[in-house]
């Protein structure tokens, strides 16, 4: 149903420019990976703390507040590089199961992070309760799925 | 000498099996990439603290004491999976320009971390709570951020064979950096 849209994506100026360049795709991919590193760090520091691990000397709310701008910066890098990567091989992505898994999980992960996790983390202190721990674990699981499915796009 | 060893290593049954496997190689590679989020991610967070760019009211000792074990765990996974990937194609990686740069920069990152832990970090009790750490710590953080970014980028580019010895002609310096004379002889 969406196939014509994906065909159009690949025919766009950016899609064609990346697809026809030797260097563009690898460089965008490398920067996408740098974004993954920053995203991983900004998420893990808070998720581990919500689970009662890692930087346990600090309150959950303090770590979440500090990590937030870096989390957003990382997501901005991921999206800014991910879109041209996608455009260059949109038709392949359309038929790729891993891509579908990634793109179905991504909005859930984003909604959960900014809708649920952030609200809970903001009011959480030194002793995270069971609810907080579950949210930290769910956040890790969601983002792990996004990242793993993302890596598997290239293998499937 | 090393050529012959790596050629032999690449012909061992397990190396061939790993390289030609349907799932093992992609799983090892995916683990290597996803652990970046833990290892480089945690390293970046600590480096941002050392440069004074983030977590300004979190003491540096919190990071070196409570986050570093996670960084170490990530490092162990990176090393094991990285060695397995190398084992799957030893000769090709050995002559890959990006792989060589990556290894050199990783050594530099290691030296930088060692110098920091033996130097400025020993006096962290004096400055660890400061919003902006002293110069030596800021330099260590900046060098680490830069080095690991180069390691990630060159690591990703190893996959591309642009400068491999069997792709000729190449500029002289590329062949020198890849050690191609040893291959053609």
XYZ file of C-alpha atoms in Angstrom:
341
model
C 0.000 0.000 0.000
C 2.782 2.375 0.957
C 5.102 1.104 -1.756
C 4.547 4.069 -4.132
C 5.516 6.388 -1.292
C 8.749 4.435 -0.691
C 9.483 4.571 -4.448
C 9.009 8.302 -4.365
C 11.351 8.537 -1.317
C 14.112 6.802 -3.223
C 13.611 9.056 -6.236
C 14.074 12.245 -4.208
C 17.111 14.431 -4.783
C 18.684 13.441 -1.446
C 17.919 9.752 -1.961
C 19.553 9.733 -5.378
C 22.519 11.843 -4.285
C 23.336 9.423 -1.424
C 22.698 6.327 -3.549
C 24.990 7.573 -6.326
C 27.838 8.656 -4.082
C 30.674 6.364 -2.983
C 31.328 8.184 0.281
C 27.952 9.585 1.373
C 26.382 6.353 2.646
C 29.435 5.168 4.652
C 29.977 8.610 6.185
C 26.299 9.022 7.106
C 26.375 5.512 8.562
C 29.463 6.320 10.638
C 27.842 9.483 12.030
C 24.646 7.492 12.665
C 26.825 5.154 14.787
C 28.351 8.091 16.679
C 24.791 9.170 17.437
C 24.098 5.631 18.680
C 27.029 5.879 21.104
C 25.798 9.186 22.516
C 22.227 7.892 22.665
C 23.401 4.732 24.427
C 25.291 6.725 27.038
C 22.512 9.247 27.682
C 19.921 6.465 28.015
C 22.014 4.015 30.028
C 23.123 6.464 32.710
C 19.473 7.130 33.565
C 18.023 3.644 32.893
C 20.692 1.961 35.024
C 20.028 4.466 37.796
C 16.292 3.781 37.570
C 17.162 0.107 38.066
C 19.196 1.031 41.147
C 22.530 0.536 39.350
C 25.365 2.727 38.101
C 25.522 6.282 39.516
C 23.653 5.378 42.713
C 25.116 8.327 44.627
C 22.907 10.715 42.604
C 19.139 11.089 42.504
C 17.293 9.764 39.452
C 15.796 13.194 38.752
C 19.195 14.930 38.754
C 20.745 12.443 36.304
C 17.670 12.555 34.065
C 17.784 16.349 33.978
C 21.486 16.397 33.064
C 21.207 13.650 30.461
C 18.141 15.080 28.714
C 19.820 17.618 26.352
C 22.368 14.944 25.285
C 19.585 12.448 24.687
C 17.814 14.960 22.475
C 21.063 15.872 20.677
C 21.742 12.166 20.043
C 18.234 11.634 18.658
C 18.664 14.688 16.416
C 21.905 13.211 15.002
C 20.245 9.814 14.522
C 17.262 11.290 12.671
C 19.336 13.726 10.595
C 21.565 10.883 9.340
C 18.911 8.164 9.378
C 16.562 9.957 6.962
C 19.082 10.318 4.098
C 20.288 6.732 4.718
C 16.691 5.560 4.411
C 15.962 7.692 1.331
C 18.931 6.171 -0.508
C 17.520 2.626 -0.175
C 13.833 3.183 0.566
C 12.589 0.355 -1.663
C 14.965 -2.159 -0.062
C 13.815 -0.879 3.353
C 10.159 -1.355 2.379
C 10.681 -5.082 1.861
C 13.018 -5.456 4.868
C 11.490 -7.049 7.976
C 14.140 -5.603 10.301
C 13.370 -2.110 9.016
C 9.679 -2.670 9.743
C 10.444 -3.907 13.257
C 12.706 -0.934 13.873
C 10.219 1.627 12.568
C 7.336 0.066 14.532
C 9.316 0.052 17.770
C 10.859 3.503 17.356
C 7.648 5.548 17.899
C 6.807 3.366 20.924
C 10.296 3.923 22.359
C 10.073 7.688 21.736
C 6.585 7.950 23.220
C 7.602 5.874 26.225
C 10.802 7.860 26.804
C 9.250 11.317 26.683
C 5.713 10.444 27.767
C 6.280 7.982 30.614
C 9.953 7.632 31.569
C 10.658 11.344 31.714
C 7.635 12.085 33.925
C 8.536 9.340 36.361
C 12.270 10.107 36.397
C 11.606 13.792 37.080
C 9.974 13.005 40.436
C 12.174 10.112 41.482
C 14.742 10.560 44.242
C 17.448 8.403 45.778
C 15.438 5.199 46.274
C 13.777 4.165 43.010
C 10.651 2.077 43.671
C 9.461 -0.985 41.726
C 7.559 1.141 39.197
C 10.707 3.110 38.444
C 12.699 -0.094 37.963
C 10.151 -1.516 35.546
C 10.262 1.696 33.516
C 14.068 1.609 33.358
C 13.975 -2.008 32.178
C 11.267 -1.331 29.578
C 13.234 1.645 28.252
C 16.356 -0.510 27.847
C 14.366 -3.277 26.140
C 12.638 -0.883 23.714
C 15.819 0.907 22.654
C 17.713 -2.370 22.431
C 15.062 -3.607 19.990
C 15.346 -0.438 17.902
C 19.152 -0.692 17.769
C 19.307 -4.448 17.148
C 16.673 -4.308 14.390
C 18.511 -1.310 12.935
C 21.782 -3.238 12.732
C 19.980 -6.250 11.257
C 18.598 -4.198 8.315
C 21.985 -4.654 6.673
C 22.047 -8.415 7.253
C 18.535 -9.364 6.163
C 56.392 -13.915 9.540
C 53.235 -12.237 10.811
C 51.755 -12.575 7.308
C 52.265 -16.314 7.348
C 50.814 -16.623 10.849
C 47.699 -14.617 9.919
C 47.275 -16.556 6.669
C 47.430 -19.797 8.673
C 45.023 -18.369 11.291
C 42.527 -17.475 8.554
C 42.646 -21.023 7.214
C 41.895 -22.700 10.537
C 38.509 -24.455 10.374
C 36.889 -22.246 13.034
C 37.910 -19.059 11.258
C 36.445 -20.285 7.970
C 33.300 -21.532 9.739
C 32.794 -18.157 11.471
C 33.262 -16.158 8.283
C 30.938 -18.365 6.258
C 28.302 -18.842 8.966
C 24.776 -17.676 8.295
C 24.080 -16.314 11.780
C 27.211 -16.504 13.959
C 29.142 -13.756 12.188
C 26.191 -11.303 12.011
C 25.408 -12.008 15.687
C 29.011 -11.371 16.760
C 29.132 -8.226 14.612
C 25.785 -6.975 15.978
C 26.935 -7.563 19.552
C 30.098 -5.617 18.773
C 28.074 -2.691 17.369
C 25.348 -2.637 20.048
C 27.880 -2.787 22.876
C 29.174 0.529 21.527
C 26.150 2.053 23.239
C 27.397 0.715 26.563
C 31.155 1.063 26.201
C 31.554 4.241 24.136
C 28.276 5.598 25.531
C 29.465 5.354 29.135
C 32.888 6.664 28.118
C 31.282 9.690 26.437
C 29.225 10.472 29.563
C 32.354 10.411 31.735
C 34.330 12.463 29.191
C 31.561 15.063 29.030
C 31.823 15.340 32.820
C 35.615 15.694 32.604
C 35.347 18.474 30.023
C 32.816 20.274 32.236
C 30.169 20.110 29.486
C 27.671 17.938 31.373
C 26.719 16.595 34.815
C 28.455 19.573 36.408
C 27.118 18.948 39.902
C 27.784 15.207 39.834
C 31.208 14.485 41.394
C 33.770 13.009 38.997
C 34.447 10.218 41.531
C 30.836 9.046 41.049
C 31.650 8.402 37.401
C 35.047 6.817 37.947
C 33.763 4.751 40.866
C 30.297 3.651 39.833
C 30.067 3.978 36.070
C 33.548 2.705 35.209
C 32.714 -0.946 36.063
C 30.011 -0.763 33.367
C 32.522 0.730 30.952
C 34.895 -2.138 31.745
C 32.145 -4.713 31.188
C 31.435 -3.096 27.819
C 35.136 -3.123 26.997
C 35.391 -6.861 27.671
C 32.466 -7.584 25.312
C 33.961 -5.261 22.667
C 37.336 -7.003 22.933
C 35.983 -10.564 22.777
C 33.668 -9.850 19.830
C 36.319 -7.693 18.132
C 38.930 -10.463 18.383
C 36.418 -12.970 16.992
C 35.715 -10.673 14.029
C 39.454 -10.282 13.445
C 39.868 -14.059 13.677
C 37.275 -14.519 10.922
C 39.405 -12.598 8.382
C 42.820 -11.895 9.926
C 44.818 -11.158 6.803
C 42.190 -8.870 5.289
C 41.865 -6.766 8.456
C 45.622 -6.673 8.968
C 46.020 -4.988 5.572
C 42.972 -2.727 5.939
C 43.923 0.950 6.268
C 40.938 1.760 8.513
C 41.679 -1.180 10.787
C 45.282 -0.038 11.200
C 44.271 3.543 12.010
C 41.632 2.223 14.416
C 44.144 0.096 16.335
C 46.648 2.975 16.564
C 43.992 5.400 17.842
C 42.736 2.811 20.362
C 46.277 2.556 21.728
C 46.379 6.361 21.965
C 43.031 6.338 23.808
C 44.415 3.719 26.199
C 47.537 5.767 26.914
C 45.359 8.847 27.483
C 43.169 6.969 29.990
C 46.249 5.569 31.733
C 47.867 9.010 32.045
C 44.629 10.490 33.407
C 44.148 7.759 36.025
C 47.784 7.920 37.119
C 47.811 11.742 37.087
C 44.905 14.141 37.552
C 42.502 11.477 38.809
C 44.720 10.704 41.818
C 43.962 14.194 43.113
C 40.246 13.952 42.252
C 39.392 14.345 45.952
C 40.509 17.983 45.568
C 38.693 18.893 42.351
C 36.103 16.149 41.694
C 33.196 18.289 42.873
C 34.214 21.335 40.775
C 31.785 22.177 37.967
C 34.739 22.722 35.613
C 37.575 20.232 36.247
C 41.237 21.313 35.966
C 42.987 21.594 32.622
C 44.590 18.140 32.696
C 41.181 16.497 33.186
C 39.538 18.622 30.483
C 42.315 17.688 28.052
C 41.992 13.988 28.945
C 38.220 14.175 28.336
C 38.615 15.961 25.002
C 41.332 13.568 23.774
C 39.178 10.597 24.792
C 36.048 11.942 23.050
C 38.022 12.623 19.863
C 39.896 9.314 19.913
C 36.804 7.149 20.439
C 34.904 9.039 17.740
C 37.753 8.257 15.312
C 37.732 4.620 16.465
C 33.973 4.320 15.819
C 34.184 5.943 12.374
C 37.250 3.988 11.201
C 35.735 0.828 12.703
C 32.622 1.262 10.595
C 34.709 1.966 7.474
C 36.700 -1.298 7.812
C 33.743 -2.864 5.979
C 34.689 -0.990 2.801
C 37.440 -2.347 0.562
C 38.301 0.948 -1.202
C 41.948 0.820 -0.129
C 42.498 -2.937 -0.007
C 45.733 -4.225 -1.506
C 43.946 -6.090 -4.308
C 42.308 -2.822 -5.458
C 45.054 -1.111 -7.464
C 46.368 1.404 -8.440
C 46.434 3.302 -5.122
C 48.512 6.297 -4.046
C 51.892 5.240 -2.630
C 51.034 6.316 0.900
C 47.888 4.186 0.922
C 49.865 1.092 -0.073
C 52.483 1.974 2.531
C 49.840 2.416 5.251
C 48.142 -0.855 4.291
C 51.487 -2.660 4.123
C 50.757 -3.845 0.585
C 54.392 -4.577 -0.447
C 54.378 -7.639 1.798
C 51.305 -8.917 -0.055
C 52.605 -8.511 -3.613
C 56.050 -9.971 -2.874
